[in-house]
Short mmCIF file of N, CA and C and ligand atoms in Angstrom, two decimals:
data_model
loop_
_atom_site.label_atom_id
_atom_site.label_comp_id
_atom_site.label_asym_id
_atom_site.label_seq_id
_atom_site.Cartn_x
_atom_site.Cartn_y
_atom_site.Cartn_z
N MET A 252 17.07 -3.15 -104.14
CA MET A 252 15.92 -3.31 -103.25
C MET A 252 14.96 -4.35 -103.80
N PRO A 253 14.44 -5.14 -102.94
CA PRO A 253 13.53 -6.19 -103.39
C PRO A 253 12.17 -5.64 -103.78
N ILE A 254 11.60 -6.28 -104.75
CA ILE A 254 10.25 -5.92 -105.17
C ILE A 254 9.31 -7.02 -104.71
N TYR A 255 8.30 -6.61 -104.00
CA TYR A 255 7.32 -7.58 -103.53
C TYR A 255 6.05 -7.49 -104.36
N GLU A 256 5.47 -8.63 -104.58
CA GLU A 256 4.24 -8.67 -105.35
C GLU A 256 3.08 -8.89 -104.39
N TYR A 257 2.06 -8.10 -104.59
CA TYR A 257 0.89 -8.20 -103.74
C TYR A 257 -0.34 -8.45 -104.59
N VAL A 258 -1.35 -8.99 -103.94
CA VAL A 258 -2.64 -9.13 -104.59
C VAL A 258 -3.70 -8.60 -103.65
N CYS A 259 -4.59 -7.80 -104.21
CA CYS A 259 -5.65 -7.21 -103.41
C CYS A 259 -6.77 -8.23 -103.22
N LYS A 260 -7.19 -8.36 -101.96
CA LYS A 260 -8.25 -9.32 -101.69
C LYS A 260 -9.60 -8.79 -102.13
N LYS A 261 -9.69 -7.49 -102.30
CA LYS A 261 -10.97 -6.90 -102.62
C LYS A 261 -11.23 -6.92 -104.13
N CYS A 262 -10.29 -6.40 -104.89
CA CYS A 262 -10.51 -6.31 -106.34
C CYS A 262 -9.61 -7.26 -107.10
N THR A 263 -8.84 -8.07 -106.39
CA THR A 263 -7.94 -9.07 -106.96
C THR A 263 -6.92 -8.47 -107.92
N LYS A 264 -6.58 -7.24 -107.68
CA LYS A 264 -5.57 -6.58 -108.51
C LYS A 264 -4.18 -7.00 -108.06
N HIS A 265 -3.35 -7.33 -109.03
CA HIS A 265 -1.96 -7.65 -108.73
C HIS A 265 -1.10 -6.41 -108.92
N PHE A 266 -0.24 -6.16 -107.97
CA PHE A 266 0.64 -5.02 -108.11
C PHE A 266 1.94 -5.30 -107.38
N GLU A 267 2.94 -4.53 -107.75
CA GLU A 267 4.26 -4.72 -107.15
C GLU A 267 4.62 -3.52 -106.30
N VAL A 268 5.30 -3.80 -105.23
CA VAL A 268 5.72 -2.74 -104.33
C VAL A 268 7.22 -2.84 -104.11
N LEU A 269 7.88 -1.75 -104.38
CA LEU A 269 9.31 -1.69 -104.13
C LEU A 269 9.53 -1.43 -102.66
N SER A 270 10.18 -2.35 -102.02
CA SER A 270 10.39 -2.22 -100.58
C SER A 270 11.39 -1.12 -100.30
N THR A 271 10.94 -0.13 -99.55
CA THR A 271 11.80 1.01 -99.26
C THR A 271 12.48 0.89 -97.92
N SER A 272 12.02 -0.04 -97.13
CA SER A 272 12.63 -0.23 -95.82
C SER A 272 12.68 -1.71 -95.50
N SER A 273 13.44 -2.03 -94.48
CA SER A 273 13.53 -3.43 -94.07
C SER A 273 12.40 -3.77 -93.12
N ASN A 274 11.54 -2.82 -92.92
CA ASN A 274 10.40 -3.06 -92.04
C ASN A 274 9.39 -3.97 -92.73
N ASP A 275 9.16 -5.10 -92.12
CA ASP A 275 8.29 -6.08 -92.76
C ASP A 275 6.81 -5.74 -92.57
N ALA A 276 6.55 -4.84 -91.65
CA ALA A 276 5.15 -4.52 -91.33
C ALA A 276 4.73 -3.19 -91.94
N GLU A 277 5.27 -2.93 -93.10
CA GLU A 277 4.90 -1.67 -93.73
C GLU A 277 3.49 -1.75 -94.32
N ILE A 278 2.85 -0.62 -94.33
CA ILE A 278 1.48 -0.57 -94.80
C ILE A 278 1.47 -0.52 -96.32
N VAL A 279 0.76 -1.46 -96.90
CA VAL A 279 0.65 -1.51 -98.35
C VAL A 279 -0.82 -1.35 -98.74
N LYS A 280 -1.03 -0.42 -99.61
CA LYS A 280 -2.40 -0.16 -100.07
C LYS A 280 -2.55 -0.59 -101.51
N CYS A 281 -3.73 -1.04 -101.83
CA CYS A 281 -4.03 -1.36 -103.22
C CYS A 281 -4.13 -0.07 -104.01
N PRO A 282 -3.40 0.02 -105.13
CA PRO A 282 -3.43 1.24 -105.93
C PRO A 282 -4.76 1.41 -106.67
N GLU A 283 -5.51 0.34 -106.72
CA GLU A 283 -6.76 0.38 -107.47
C GLU A 283 -7.93 0.87 -106.61
N CYS A 284 -8.10 0.24 -105.46
CA CYS A 284 -9.27 0.56 -104.63
C CYS A 284 -8.87 1.07 -103.25
N GLN A 285 -7.57 1.28 -103.05
CA GLN A 285 -7.05 1.83 -101.79
C GLN A 285 -7.33 0.93 -100.60
N SER A 286 -7.62 -0.31 -100.87
CA SER A 286 -7.91 -1.22 -99.77
C SER A 286 -6.62 -1.66 -99.09
N LEU A 287 -6.72 -1.89 -97.81
CA LEU A 287 -5.56 -2.39 -97.07
C LEU A 287 -5.57 -3.91 -97.00
N GLU A 288 -6.60 -4.49 -97.59
CA GLU A 288 -6.73 -5.94 -97.57
C GLU A 288 -5.90 -6.55 -98.69
N VAL A 289 -4.61 -6.49 -98.52
CA VAL A 289 -3.73 -7.02 -99.54
C VAL A 289 -2.93 -8.18 -98.98
N LYS A 290 -2.49 -9.01 -99.87
CA LYS A 290 -1.74 -10.19 -99.46
C LYS A 290 -0.46 -10.27 -100.27
N LYS A 291 0.62 -10.54 -99.60
CA LYS A 291 1.90 -10.66 -100.28
C LYS A 291 1.98 -12.01 -100.98
N THR A 292 2.38 -11.97 -102.22
CA THR A 292 2.51 -13.22 -102.96
C THR A 292 3.98 -13.45 -103.31
N ILE A 293 4.24 -14.63 -103.75
CA ILE A 293 5.62 -14.97 -104.10
C ILE A 293 5.89 -14.55 -105.54
N SER A 294 6.84 -13.68 -105.69
CA SER A 294 7.24 -13.26 -107.02
C SER A 294 8.59 -13.89 -107.36
N SER A 295 8.52 -14.97 -108.09
CA SER A 295 9.75 -15.70 -108.35
C SER A 295 10.01 -15.86 -109.84
N GLY A 296 10.06 -14.76 -110.53
CA GLY A 296 10.39 -14.80 -111.95
C GLY A 296 9.32 -15.48 -112.77
N THR A 297 9.42 -16.79 -112.85
CA THR A 297 8.43 -17.54 -113.62
C THR A 297 7.17 -17.72 -112.79
N PHE A 298 6.19 -16.98 -113.18
CA PHE A 298 4.93 -17.03 -112.45
C PHE A 298 4.01 -18.03 -113.11
N ARG A 299 3.66 -19.06 -112.37
CA ARG A 299 2.85 -20.13 -112.95
C ARG A 299 1.48 -20.19 -112.26
N MET A 300 0.46 -20.06 -113.05
CA MET A 300 -0.88 -20.16 -112.49
C MET A 300 -1.21 -21.63 -112.26
N SER A 301 -1.85 -21.88 -111.14
CA SER A 301 -2.22 -23.25 -110.83
C SER A 301 -3.61 -23.57 -111.37
N SER A 302 -3.70 -23.64 -112.68
CA SER A 302 -4.98 -23.94 -113.29
C SER A 302 -4.85 -25.18 -114.15
N GLY A 303 -5.53 -26.21 -113.76
CA GLY A 303 -5.48 -27.44 -114.53
C GLY A 303 -4.51 -28.44 -113.94
N GLY A 304 -3.50 -27.95 -113.28
CA GLY A 304 -2.56 -28.85 -112.66
C GLY A 304 -1.52 -29.38 -113.62
N SER A 305 -1.50 -28.84 -114.83
CA SER A 305 -0.51 -29.31 -115.80
C SER A 305 0.83 -28.64 -115.54
N SER A 306 1.88 -29.40 -115.65
CA SER A 306 3.20 -28.84 -115.42
C SER A 306 3.88 -28.45 -116.72
N LEU A 307 3.14 -28.60 -117.82
CA LEU A 307 3.73 -28.27 -119.10
C LEU A 307 3.63 -26.77 -119.36
N PRO A 308 4.70 -26.17 -119.77
CA PRO A 308 4.65 -24.75 -120.10
C PRO A 308 4.05 -24.52 -121.49
N CYS A 309 2.76 -24.31 -121.50
CA CYS A 309 2.08 -24.12 -122.78
C CYS A 309 1.80 -22.65 -122.99
N GLY A 310 2.49 -22.05 -123.90
CA GLY A 310 2.37 -20.62 -124.16
C GLY A 310 1.34 -20.27 -125.21
N PRO A 311 1.58 -20.60 -126.46
CA PRO A 311 0.67 -20.19 -127.52
C PRO A 311 -0.67 -20.90 -127.42
N PRO A 312 -1.69 -20.31 -128.02
CA PRO A 312 -3.01 -20.97 -128.02
C PRO A 312 -2.94 -22.33 -128.68
N SER A 313 -3.73 -23.23 -128.17
CA SER A 313 -3.77 -24.62 -128.63
C SER A 313 -2.40 -25.28 -128.52
N GLY A 314 -1.61 -24.77 -127.61
CA GLY A 314 -0.30 -25.38 -127.40
C GLY A 314 -0.38 -26.45 -126.33
N CYS A 315 -1.47 -26.44 -125.58
CA CYS A 315 -1.63 -27.44 -124.54
C CYS A 315 -2.22 -28.71 -125.13
N PRO A 316 -1.58 -29.83 -124.92
CA PRO A 316 -2.08 -31.09 -125.46
C PRO A 316 -3.38 -31.53 -124.79
N SER A 317 -3.46 -31.38 -123.50
CA SER A 317 -4.66 -31.83 -122.80
C SER A 317 -5.10 -30.74 -121.83
N ASN A 318 -6.05 -29.97 -122.27
CA ASN A 318 -6.54 -28.88 -121.44
C ASN A 318 -7.97 -29.15 -121.00
N SER A 319 -8.22 -30.39 -120.69
CA SER A 319 -9.57 -30.80 -120.34
C SER A 319 -9.97 -30.26 -118.97
N GLY A 320 -11.23 -29.94 -118.85
CA GLY A 320 -11.73 -29.46 -117.58
C GLY A 320 -11.53 -27.98 -117.38
N PHE A 321 -11.01 -27.31 -118.37
CA PHE A 321 -10.79 -25.87 -118.21
C PHE A 321 -11.12 -25.18 -119.52
N SER A 322 -12.30 -24.58 -119.57
CA SER A 322 -12.72 -24.00 -120.83
C SER A 322 -12.34 -22.54 -120.84
ZN1 LIG B 552 -7.97 -3.41 -104.71
#
C-alpha cells in the first residue's frame, strides 16, 4: 500500500498516511491539531528542501561551500 505524505496547513506538521483504500478523496486529519486543512505532498524518497536553491547535497554542518543568504 502506498504511503502518502501530508503537511498540515495550520501547524505545518508533516505526517504520513498509509492509504487504506483507492479512494482519492479520503478524509485526512492532522494528528497534531486535528485540522482538516492538510495538503498532500510528494514523498519521493530523497526529500530535498528548496532552501537556497543549491543542488549540492550538503549533509554535515559546514559542508555547504556557498550557503550565502541563508543564516
Ligand atoms: Zn496540524
